[in-house]
Amino acid sequence: MELKKDSNTVSIDMLLIVHSEKRRAAQGTHSDRQADPGALPQRRGGLQGGGNGIQKWQKIEGNSLNGNLADKQHPQQTQVITSYDNQGTQLTVEVHPRDTMPELLKKFSLDKRLQGDKNGNTRPRQPGGKDAHAYPWDRSSLKSMPLDLQQFEKLDTYASQVTVKSGLDELVNDLLQEAHSDLERVRAIWIWICHHIEYDIEAAQEKDRQAFKPSNILQTQKTNCDGYAGLFERMCRIAGVQCMTVPGYSKGFGYQTGQSFSGEFDHAWNAVFLEGRWHLLDSTWGSGLVDTATSKFTFLYNEFYFLTHPALFIEDHFPDNKNWQLLKPPQSLRQFENNMYHKSEFYNKGMLSAHPDTPVIRTVNGKATITVESCAPTPFMFMLNGKQEHGLLSLQKNGMKLDVYPPTMGTHKLQIFAKGSSDVYSSVLEYTLKCNYVDSGVRLPSELHQPVGPSWFSEQMGIRKPSHPDPIIHTSDGRCSVSFGVEEGVSVLASLHGDEGPVTAETQRRYIFQLQREKRTELKVQLPRAGKFALKIFVKKRQEPGNYAFVFNYLLCCSNTKVNWPVFPESFGNWGQGNELLEPLSGVLPANRNVPFKLKLPGVAKALVKGQDTWPLTLNGEGYWEGSCSTAGCQEVYVMVLENANHNFYSYILKYTVNDQ
């Protein structure tokens, strides 16, 4: 044995000859390790947490990347045994036939950075202090190294279209045609796996060892998390990039908020060595999702799990070795269990933080408050026990605030969703609420939708400068007036909703009287009784087809039990801008009475009130049309206008009903 040493490397030249008496034992050991030379380390695991795993992670190294060399190997050929210790030192032994002349074995160099050879026979160094990132997350980046994803566009397109022609070596060689650095090599492999390998639920459940061999994965293009991680490591080593498979616990498919972890590991992912530092990625979760209802896999690429910042990766990945957290300080398993789990979409959609930052919340006086901070204005919604009820969600410029009032004592599931650039809301947070008190005075209308109160979103939809910026309006006499500016070309519609009568589908708009004044809309509201009501606001661009779109609602609150306002008169389309009704405001008129009328109707030629008879209105010096009408002998009374003096056709603008005699 010869030892050579310089400033950067230590080289050991060693020759070990095993005599024939020892050969059978040596060959027996080698045969055991190579019984399935192409198989990747097998462990039950699932996409985002599915499966049970195994407690011990056993790495199986083989000379055959395609899984068939051992079967074809002639018994008289040279046998090779490779082993590693915990520090990554490699020992290689060749076993030669008795009558052959042994040759000098391969030289093994321990360098500052070990270069993986084509057969993956190099054991990378363990992570150390220089690999660690500060915890908690400093909000600087979602990635563990500076990346410009736009620079990957050409490579991503190319890698995603590469097809399997024969074996793993040729596949990697094809992928690397457009990759010119270790980072690009890792990226090409990542993109190919995420777009071509499907999660195999059945194989994971049946512990089908054949499903995790590279040759089988390439053939079926299916595997489980062990297969994903093992395949990724093999392909990286063929590409000459140091890569490790990391087992551990995960908060993924099947995870329940607040659950504890013990026993078998349930997942596996990878660490890659780039630019002098270890980085983390998970190609299983980068490839897609398993539907919890159908247990079917869907390809849905997730960029978040490529070179994820370790302070974010730890939220749903806990490795068996704390050094692979790449964190300073590392987290304990108890911390992992108790820490808030922000789903990948939380960060993908630009969110920064949430409060409380614990997965279990105890209500205070029957209420729980959650706030989320985001980089930009973001639409949110929530569900409590699967329904969009019992909460007040208000949008803010950079986030949202949610007050939740569980209707019963006990444990409740709260889900928060956010919508990014697409029209799809994604789940970003889950909380468990524990409620030991219910405030019977806080009962929100079931029709109170989200969001509550005006915001950047209502402004975006054409509603600006509201008279009431807060989402809750209190009224002592059961009446209120709400106004806001309206963008030109936008029509506004409003309706009132309560859980108890007399508001019905026919009358929900009759408790609101809408007035147009220049570029502002005023909504006069009269409540039929004491209680809580949802005042819903809708908009529509006049020139566009389709229905009115919901924008936001106010919560109207009145505790005065004497309140009993009637509906307003029904208005028609010709009730135009600038019109104003002073009296009568009640839409229900008394029978057999003379009822005074006073209205402002700019631009009309004539106005009249029609009951049993016709009663003309007179324009006074202040610009109001005045007069009176008898309700005797009629059930309905109409206000009608002649818009042009040259016409003889009157238009209906208001309708009143008359009480039964």
XYZ file of C-alpha atoms in Angstrom:
661
model
C 0.000 0.000 0.000
C 1.291 3.438 -0.965
C 0.142 6.691 0.687
C 0.510 10.013 -1.148
C -0.479 13.373 0.311
C -0.449 16.989 -0.814
C -2.272 20.168 0.234
C -5.552 19.202 -1.374
C -5.755 15.434 -1.631
C -4.947 12.194 0.073
C -4.437 9.253 -2.328
C -4.198 5.637 -1.267
C -3.026 2.957 -3.692
C -3.939 -0.413 -2.210
C -3.935 -3.950 -3.585
C -5.824 -6.690 -1.758
C -5.516 -10.265 -3.051
C -8.028 -12.791 -1.741
C -6.865 -16.430 -1.970
C -9.160 -19.154 -3.173
C -9.877 -20.388 0.367
C -11.457 -16.983 1.094
C -13.020 -16.490 -2.275
C -16.269 -18.343 -1.575
C -17.014 -16.209 1.456
C -16.136 -13.038 -0.385
C -18.279 -14.022 -3.357
C -21.135 -14.873 -1.018
C -21.019 -11.383 0.466
C -20.924 -9.778 -2.942
C -23.789 -11.903 -4.215
C -26.001 -10.836 -1.343
C -25.418 -7.152 -2.112
C -25.950 -7.645 -5.815
C -29.024 -9.884 -5.650
C -31.000 -6.974 -7.064
C -28.299 -4.689 -8.398
C -30.665 -2.347 -10.210
C -33.096 -1.843 -7.360
C -33.266 1.450 -5.575
C -33.522 1.522 -1.765
C -37.074 0.435 -1.047
C -39.201 2.029 1.627
C -42.904 2.604 1.767
C -43.620 6.215 1.293
C -46.236 8.283 -0.355
C -46.800 11.409 -2.329
C -46.970 14.065 0.337
C -46.978 11.692 3.268
C -48.750 8.536 2.058
C -47.426 5.135 3.160
C -45.728 3.769 6.240
C -42.030 3.573 5.337
C -39.407 1.515 7.135
C -37.379 2.370 10.190
C -33.967 1.619 8.689
C -32.724 3.151 5.471
C -30.465 0.709 3.668
C -28.530 1.949 0.656
C -27.948 -0.650 -2.046
C -25.068 0.170 -4.360
C -24.671 -1.741 -7.616
C -22.355 -1.774 -10.575
C -25.287 -2.096 -12.983
C -27.350 1.008 -13.574
C -29.727 -0.868 -15.800
C -30.348 -3.691 -13.389
C -29.055 -6.597 -15.506
C -25.270 -6.790 -15.243
C -25.210 -9.152 -12.266
C -27.468 -11.608 -14.030
C -25.122 -11.767 -17.046
C -21.851 -11.655 -15.115
C -19.624 -14.701 -15.741
C -18.563 -16.446 -12.493
C -14.878 -16.309 -13.532
C -14.854 -12.536 -14.026
C -13.321 -10.179 -11.529
C -15.690 -9.388 -8.634
C -15.786 -5.878 -7.137
C -16.912 -5.013 -3.607
C -17.344 -1.372 -2.636
C -18.078 -0.148 0.879
C -18.255 3.165 2.769
C -17.871 4.168 6.381
C -19.928 6.881 8.131
C -17.419 9.576 7.177
C -17.731 8.781 3.498
C -14.397 6.940 3.091
C -14.592 4.426 0.257
C -13.002 0.958 0.261
C -12.987 -1.010 -2.987
C -11.920 -4.702 -3.115
C -11.400 -6.764 -6.265
C -11.683 -10.568 -6.104
C -9.754 -12.263 -8.961
C -9.781 -15.884 -10.215
C -6.835 -17.894 -8.892
C -4.785 -18.036 -12.085
C -5.174 -14.430 -13.207
C -2.683 -11.628 -12.710
C -4.249 -8.895 -10.478
C -3.889 -5.332 -11.683
C -3.419 -2.239 -9.585
C -6.792 -1.121 -8.281
C -8.394 2.222 -8.881
C -6.920 5.196 -7.125
C -9.338 6.824 -4.702
C -8.895 10.556 -3.990
C -10.406 12.397 -1.059
C -10.664 15.973 -2.329
C -12.238 19.166 -1.042
C -15.132 18.220 -3.303
C -15.578 14.610 -4.416
C -16.465 14.190 -8.083
C -19.018 11.432 -8.654
C -18.030 9.012 -11.364
C -20.337 7.648 -14.003
C -21.260 4.611 -11.926
C -22.059 6.617 -8.813
C -19.224 5.118 -6.743
C -18.332 8.305 -4.859
C -19.701 8.962 -1.398
C -20.301 12.737 -0.951
C -19.351 14.500 2.224
C -21.846 15.020 5.014
C -23.348 18.524 5.438
C -21.609 20.921 7.781
C -21.817 24.404 9.200
C -21.213 26.197 5.911
C -24.276 24.483 4.437
C -26.606 25.776 7.161
C -29.108 28.591 6.653
C -30.512 30.773 9.421
C -33.833 29.853 11.007
C -36.484 31.243 10.955
C -36.906 32.276 7.319
C -35.575 35.755 6.557
C -38.082 36.316 3.682
C -35.227 36.926 1.262
C -36.030 34.141 -1.203
C -37.961 30.908 -1.593
C -34.765 29.303 -2.904
C -31.546 28.310 -1.173
C -29.447 29.968 -3.883
C -30.022 32.890 -6.273
C -32.002 31.698 -9.295
C -33.461 33.368 -12.345
C -36.140 30.921 -13.457
C -36.509 32.671 -16.793
C -33.018 31.494 -17.690
C -34.282 27.911 -17.401
C -37.131 28.342 -19.891
C -35.271 26.917 -22.900
C -33.713 24.113 -20.852
C -37.032 23.265 -19.182
C -38.796 23.010 -22.521
C -36.051 20.798 -23.927
C -35.790 18.503 -20.876
C -39.539 18.006 -20.595
C -39.649 16.714 -24.198
C -36.772 14.210 -23.973
C -37.963 10.614 -24.361
C -36.516 7.344 -23.102
C -34.738 5.453 -25.879
C -32.951 2.654 -24.048
C -31.266 2.854 -20.657
C -30.599 5.384 -17.949
C -27.149 6.353 -19.247
C -28.458 7.353 -22.655
C -31.376 9.245 -21.095
C -29.050 11.301 -18.907
C -26.724 11.888 -21.846
C -29.656 13.220 -23.901
C -30.817 15.455 -21.065
C -27.388 17.004 -20.655
C -27.113 18.122 -24.261
C -28.496 21.534 -23.304
C -27.010 21.640 -19.779
C -23.685 23.400 -19.316
C -23.249 23.564 -15.528
C -24.001 21.392 -12.507
C -27.021 23.571 -11.761
C -28.366 23.090 -15.277
C -27.670 19.348 -15.108
C -29.665 19.086 -11.892
C -32.417 21.226 -13.400
C -32.693 19.077 -16.525
C -32.961 15.883 -14.457
C -35.494 17.525 -12.112
C -37.704 18.727 -14.977
C -37.646 15.355 -16.729
C -38.610 13.389 -13.625
C -41.316 15.859 -12.575
C -42.945 15.721 -16.011
C -42.597 12.012 -16.795
C -42.704 9.932 -13.601
C -46.111 9.266 -12.119
C -46.666 8.407 -8.477
C -47.602 4.713 -8.235
C -49.988 4.320 -5.310
C -50.589 0.588 -5.799
C -46.898 -0.294 -5.969
C -46.220 1.706 -2.818
C -49.017 -0.055 -0.937
C -48.002 -3.502 -2.175
C -44.286 -2.903 -1.502
C -43.535 -3.960 -5.064
C -39.733 -3.941 -5.030
C -39.530 -4.290 -8.812
C -41.299 -0.938 -9.200
C -38.264 0.852 -7.773
C -35.618 -0.494 -10.143
C -34.454 2.190 -12.610
C -35.207 -0.080 -15.567
C -38.763 -0.639 -14.322
C -39.284 3.036 -13.557
C -38.199 3.994 -17.060
C -40.457 1.337 -18.547
C -43.608 2.049 -16.510
C -42.779 5.688 -15.724
C -44.311 5.075 -12.290
C -42.843 4.776 -8.808
C -43.231 6.029 -5.237
C -41.176 8.555 -3.284
C -38.322 6.079 -2.788
C -38.203 5.528 -6.522
C -38.300 9.254 -7.247
C -35.467 9.991 -4.813
C -33.377 6.980 -5.806
C -33.795 7.643 -9.522
C -32.889 11.296 -9.040
C -29.727 10.333 -7.160
C -28.690 7.790 -9.794
C -29.214 10.229 -12.652
C -27.268 12.955 -10.844
C -24.341 10.619 -10.262
C -24.310 9.618 -13.910
C -24.215 13.342 -14.677
C -21.279 13.777 -12.290
C -23.229 15.751 -9.666
C -23.080 14.808 -6.001
C -26.510 13.813 -4.729
C -27.861 12.075 -1.643
C -31.198 10.471 -0.798
C -32.625 11.719 2.501
C -35.327 9.774 4.380
C -37.609 11.285 6.996
C -41.095 12.335 8.065
C -43.388 14.554 5.992
C -46.542 16.625 6.295
C -48.163 15.644 3.062
C -50.928 13.408 1.767
C -52.954 12.190 4.760
C -51.364 14.602 7.230
C -53.644 15.762 10.029
C -53.030 19.119 11.691
C -51.209 18.649 14.991
C -50.399 14.970 14.524
C -47.244 13.434 16.012
C -44.621 11.355 14.196
C -42.910 8.182 15.362
C -41.617 4.863 14.080
C -41.198 4.336 10.365
C -40.250 7.160 8.037
C -42.892 7.978 5.466
C -41.024 9.904 2.765
C -37.741 10.438 0.925
C -36.220 13.364 -0.957
C -32.812 14.523 -2.199
C -29.912 16.815 -1.425
C -27.619 18.032 -4.219
C -24.200 19.661 -3.945
C -24.013 22.855 -6.008
C -21.551 25.719 -5.870
C -19.890 24.436 -2.713
C -23.071 23.937 -0.706
C -25.819 21.372 -0.162
C -29.343 22.132 -1.388
C -32.681 20.343 -0.937
C -35.355 19.247 -3.419
C -38.298 16.857 -3.619
C -39.144 15.566 -7.097
C -42.082 13.511 -5.773
C -43.915 16.613 -4.626
C -42.633 18.592 -7.583
C -44.400 16.251 -10.009
C -48.005 16.444 -8.873
C -50.699 15.602 -6.343
C -52.819 12.700 -5.164
C -56.516 13.515 -4.861
C -57.613 12.697 -1.310
C -61.096 11.679 -2.467
C -60.165 9.420 -5.383
C -56.539 8.520 -4.523
C -55.661 9.320 -8.138
C -52.427 11.043 -9.133
C -52.460 14.177 -11.277
C -49.393 15.741 -12.865
C -49.203 19.287 -11.499
C -45.711 20.756 -11.600
C -44.676 22.542 -8.394
C -41.610 24.770 -8.652
C -41.564 25.335 -4.890
C -39.764 22.059 -4.137
C -36.757 22.751 -6.354
C -33.819 23.997 -4.242
C -36.243 25.129 -1.535
C -34.919 27.377 1.204
C -34.226 25.024 4.150
C -36.163 27.262 6.583
C -39.246 26.594 4.411
C -38.431 22.978 3.543
C -38.445 22.069 7.264
C -42.128 22.966 7.485
C -43.108 19.682 5.811
C -39.850 17.655 5.671
C -38.078 16.333 8.775
C -34.951 14.259 7.917
C -33.677 11.295 9.902
C -30.373 13.132 10.407
C -30.728 16.679 11.738
C -27.683 17.761 9.709
C -29.795 17.390 6.552
C -32.108 20.134 7.782
C -29.322 22.511 6.670
C -30.486 24.874 9.415
C -28.881 26.857 12.172
C -30.195 26.102 14.727
C -31.733 22.732 13.724
C -35.299 21.950 14.744
C -36.384 19.128 17.033
C -39.067 16.620 16.077
C -41.374 18.185 18.672
C -40.899 21.585 17.065
C -41.603 20.055 13.659
C -44.858 18.602 14.985
C -45.980 21.816 16.689
C -44.871 24.382 14.107
C -47.403 25.896 11.735
C -47.552 24.162 8.358
C -47.719 26.624 5.489
C -48.498 24.681 2.329
C -46.357 25.236 -0.745
C -49.135 27.303 -2.331
C -48.881 29.687 0.617
C -45.469 30.751 -0.646
C -46.170 30.181 -4.346
C -48.971 32.736 -4.163
C -46.802 35.340 -2.455
C -47.707 34.995 1.208
C -45.114 35.860 3.820
C -46.541 35.036 7.247
C -49.672 34.081 9.158
C -50.757 34.721 12.718
C -51.252 32.772 14.919
C -48.290 30.678 13.838
C -49.498 27.555 15.652
C -51.740 24.919 14.033
C -54.141 24.741 16.994
C -56.060 27.864 18.086
C -58.228 28.256 21.162
C -61.050 30.754 20.804
C -61.337 33.730 23.160
C -64.928 34.640 24.065
C -66.081 32.504 21.167
C -63.879 34.161 18.545
C -60.606 33.372 16.762
C -58.728 35.930 14.656
C -56.324 35.001 11.858
C -54.261 37.434 9.822
C -52.146 36.747 6.733
C -49.459 38.982 5.278
C -48.784 38.829 1.543
C -46.429 40.497 -0.918
C -49.271 41.878 -3.022
C -53.079 42.200 -2.977
C -54.468 38.654 -2.959
C -58.051 37.285 -2.944
C -58.808 34.956 -0.008
C -61.666 32.792 1.165
C -62.198 30.404 4.088
C -64.207 27.341 5.022
C -65.192 26.328 8.542
C -66.100 22.651 8.706
C -66.500 22.667 4.933
C -68.844 25.683 4.742
C -68.262 29.347 3.980
C -70.062 30.463 7.114
C -69.518 31.903 10.595
C -66.714 34.279 9.714
C -65.871 37.828 8.654
C -63.077 37.937 6.088
C -61.846 41.359 5.009
C -59.240 41.910 2.311
C -56.348 44.224 3.013
C -53.779 45.773 0.700
C -51.154 43.189 1.657
C -53.074 40.325 3.191
C -56.339 39.647 4.961
C -58.015 39.509 8.375
C -60.469 36.807 9.405
C -62.671 36.698 12.507
C -64.255 33.284 13.015
C -67.156 32.503 15.373
C -67.629 28.714 15.683
C -71.362 27.947 16.090
C -70.833 25.166 18.627
C -68.339 24.196 21.296
C -65.752 21.570 20.442
C -63.158 21.082 17.708
C -63.523 22.691 14.277
C -61.522 22.564 11.036
C -60.633 25.910 9.481
C -59.226 26.071 5.933
C -57.925 29.220 4.268
C -57.662 29.501 0.497
C -55.944 32.046 -1.739
C -56.090 32.843 -5.433
C -53.035 33.943 -7.368
C -52.748 34.752 -11.057
C -55.187 31.955 -11.982
C -58.915 31.812 -11.223
C -58.469 28.821 -8.935
C -58.414 29.088 -5.160
C -55.799 26.848 -3.521
C -55.615 25.710 0.084
C -52.761 27.521 1.822
C -53.412 27.066 5.564
C -55.269 24.741 7.891
C -56.052 25.333 11.542
C -57.741 23.315 14.239
C -60.028 25.518 16.357
C -60.904 24.509 19.896
C -63.964 26.370 21.160
C -65.196 26.185 24.770
C -67.676 29.071 24.614
C -70.258 30.252 22.068
C -71.508 33.826 22.094
C -75.205 33.493 21.285
C -75.342 37.196 20.421
C -72.979 36.678 17.492
C -74.926 34.909 14.815
C -73.915 35.874 11.314
C -76.294 35.632 8.342
C -75.704 32.502 6.276
C -75.774 34.671 3.132
C -72.872 36.791 4.379
C -70.334 35.935 1.720
C -66.653 36.780 1.418
C -65.132 39.302 1.468
C -66.815 41.670 3.930
C -66.282 45.400 3.460
C -64.766 47.422 0.609
C -61.142 46.838 -0.341
C -58.619 46.998 -3.181
C -60.757 44.366 -4.910
C -63.936 46.490 -4.923
C -61.874 49.408 -6.211
C -60.569 47.158 -8.962
C -64.179 46.325 -9.833
C -65.129 49.997 -10.166
C -66.320 50.961 -6.660
C -64.294 53.739 -5.019
C -64.229 56.067 -2.025
C -66.948 54.328 0.033
C -68.724 56.304 2.748
C -68.238 53.324 5.097
C -64.745 51.805 4.797
C -65.355 49.389 7.698
C -67.136 46.089 7.014
C -69.663 46.421 9.875
C -72.360 49.119 10.039
C -74.368 49.638 13.242
C -77.740 51.379 13.087
C -79.884 52.317 16.086
C -83.118 53.061 14.166
C -82.832 50.377 11.501
C -81.923 52.787 8.697
C -78.643 53.695 7.031
C -77.293 55.249 3.878
C -74.222 53.913 2.083
C -72.610 55.680 -0.864
C -69.549 55.233 -3.074
C -68.079 56.428 -6.317
C -68.743 54.301 -9.392
C -66.498 54.034 -12.415
C -68.063 55.221 -15.656
C -69.839 52.449 -17.524
C -70.385 50.322 -14.401
C -73.844 49.446 -13.053
C -74.429 48.612 -9.384
C -76.986 46.244 -7.890
C -77.614 45.599 -4.177
C -79.681 43.136 -2.144
C -80.413 42.580 1.548
C -80.292 39.141 3.175
C -81.263 37.862 6.627
C -81.802 34.393 8.068
C -85.314 35.118 9.379
C -88.352 36.738 7.690
C -89.695 38.915 6.320
C -86.816 39.259 3.784
C -87.549 36.862 0.918
C -86.149 36.348 -2.557
C -88.908 38.650 -3.865
C -88.326 41.451 -1.361
C -84.535 41.319 -0.777
C -84.034 44.313 -3.088
C -87.102 46.217 -1.877
C -85.486 47.185 1.447
C -82.864 49.106 -0.534
C -83.557 52.229 -2.542
C -80.842 53.130 -4.990
C -80.075 56.706 -6.016
C -77.659 57.960 -8.644
C -75.960 61.316 -8.098
C -73.436 62.222 -10.770
C -70.633 59.636 -10.319
C -71.792 58.371 -6.937
C -74.349 55.749 -6.012
C -76.334 55.980 -2.772
C -78.082 53.019 -1.169
C -80.807 53.879 1.344
C -81.471 50.840 3.538
C -84.427 50.164 5.847
C -84.344 47.022 7.987
C -87.554 45.042 8.525
C -86.569 44.102 12.095
C -83.738 44.003 14.591
C -80.871 41.612 13.886
C -77.952 41.101 11.517
C -78.192 41.413 7.751
C -75.894 41.046 4.760
C -75.957 43.972 2.312
C -74.525 42.444 -0.866
C -73.032 44.592 -3.633
C -72.850 43.473 -7.286
C -71.449 45.210 -10.361
C -71.598 44.792 -14.120
C -70.126 46.690 -17.039
C -73.064 47.949 -19.048
C -71.541 47.157 -22.423
C -70.630 43.570 -21.528
C -73.026 40.603 -21.603
C -73.551 38.335 -18.647
C -74.725 38.598 -15.076
C -73.808 40.923 -12.257
C -70.705 39.829 -10.321
C -70.578 39.789 -6.530
C -67.965 42.197 -5.157
C -68.375 42.449 -1.369
C -70.937 42.835 1.390
C -71.506 44.856 4.529
C -72.724 43.403 7.801
C -75.608 45.556 9.080
C -76.399 45.272 12.795
C -79.442 46.624 14.661
C -80.386 45.792 18.257
C -83.534 47.978 18.398
C -86.453 45.548 18.729
C -88.954 48.290 17.783
C -87.610 48.475 14.242
C -90.207 47.432 11.658
C -89.568 49.294 8.423
C -91.591 48.451 5.305
C -90.125 47.891 1.873
C -89.289 50.773 -0.475
C -91.298 51.273 -3.659
C -90.177 49.128 -6.540
C -88.077 51.044 -9.067
C -87.823 50.346 -12.790
C -85.074 50.827 -15.350
C -86.151 54.357 -16.199
C -85.465 55.487 -12.647
C -82.480 57.431 -13.869
C -79.375 59.185 -12.636
C -80.068 62.208 -10.455
C -83.585 61.073 -9.510
C -84.468 61.506 -5.845
C -87.464 60.363 -3.819
C -88.412 62.413 -0.765
C -91.900 60.970 -0.131
C -93.490 58.553 0.219
C -90.494 56.283 1.060
C -92.656 53.372 2.109
C -93.510 51.032 -0.725
C -96.783 50.128 0.979
C -99.420 52.885 1.041
C -102.470 53.073 3.348
C -105.876 52.464 1.771
C -108.396 55.242 1.222
C -105.938 58.039 1.875
C -104.627 61.062 0.046
C -100.877 60.453 -0.086
C -98.444 63.336 -0.836
C -95.679 62.793 -3.405
C -92.423 64.726 -3.801
C -89.655 63.716 -6.175
C -86.745 65.190 -8.110
C -86.843 64.022 -11.726
C -84.329 65.998 -13.790
C -84.997 66.345 -17.513
C -88.543 64.967 -17.689
C -91.327 66.880 -19.462
C -94.274 65.722 -17.331
C -94.886 63.509 -14.279
C -98.036 61.918 -12.847
C -99.271 59.400 -10.304
C -101.700 56.747 -11.496
C -104.056 54.890 -9.165
C -107.757 54.427 -9.711
C -107.484 57.815 -11.384
C -104.598 59.871 -12.772
C -103.051 62.634 -10.609
C -100.617 65.051 -12.306
C -97.539 66.343 -10.456
C -96.387 69.968 -10.634
C -92.794 71.180 -10.907
C -92.037 73.725 -8.150
C -89.367 76.424 -8.058
C -86.887 74.141 -6.244
C -86.971 71.567 -9.020
C -89.202 69.016 -7.264
C -92.334 67.453 -8.704
C -95.124 67.599 -6.130
C -98.734 66.509 -5.792
C -100.989 63.931 -4.133
C -102.890 60.790 -5.009
C -105.894 59.026 -3.526
C -105.468 55.305 -2.863
C -109.203 54.660 -2.797
C -110.344 51.790 -4.965
C -106.879 50.585 -6.095
C -104.293 47.970 -5.146
C -101.291 49.486 -6.904
C -100.049 53.013 -7.525
C -97.487 54.003 -10.181
C -95.311 57.060 -10.763
C -94.989 57.735 -14.496
C -92.993 60.260 -16.517
C -93.042 61.708 -20.011
C -89.382 62.053 -20.932
C -89.895 64.067 -24.129
C -92.609 66.695 -24.656
C -92.904 65.622 -28.287
C -93.847 62.097 -27.247
C -97.104 60.888 -25.778
C -95.740 57.707 -24.183
C -95.332 57.635 -20.395
C -92.765 55.356 -18.700
C -93.207 53.618 -15.339
C -90.483 54.542 -12.835
C -91.944 53.575 -9.396
C -94.521 51.108 -8.129
C -96.334 51.112 -4.764
C -98.724 48.579 -3.294
C -101.824 49.526 -1.271
C -102.773 47.818 1.984
C -105.851 45.637 1.872
C -108.945 47.525 2.987
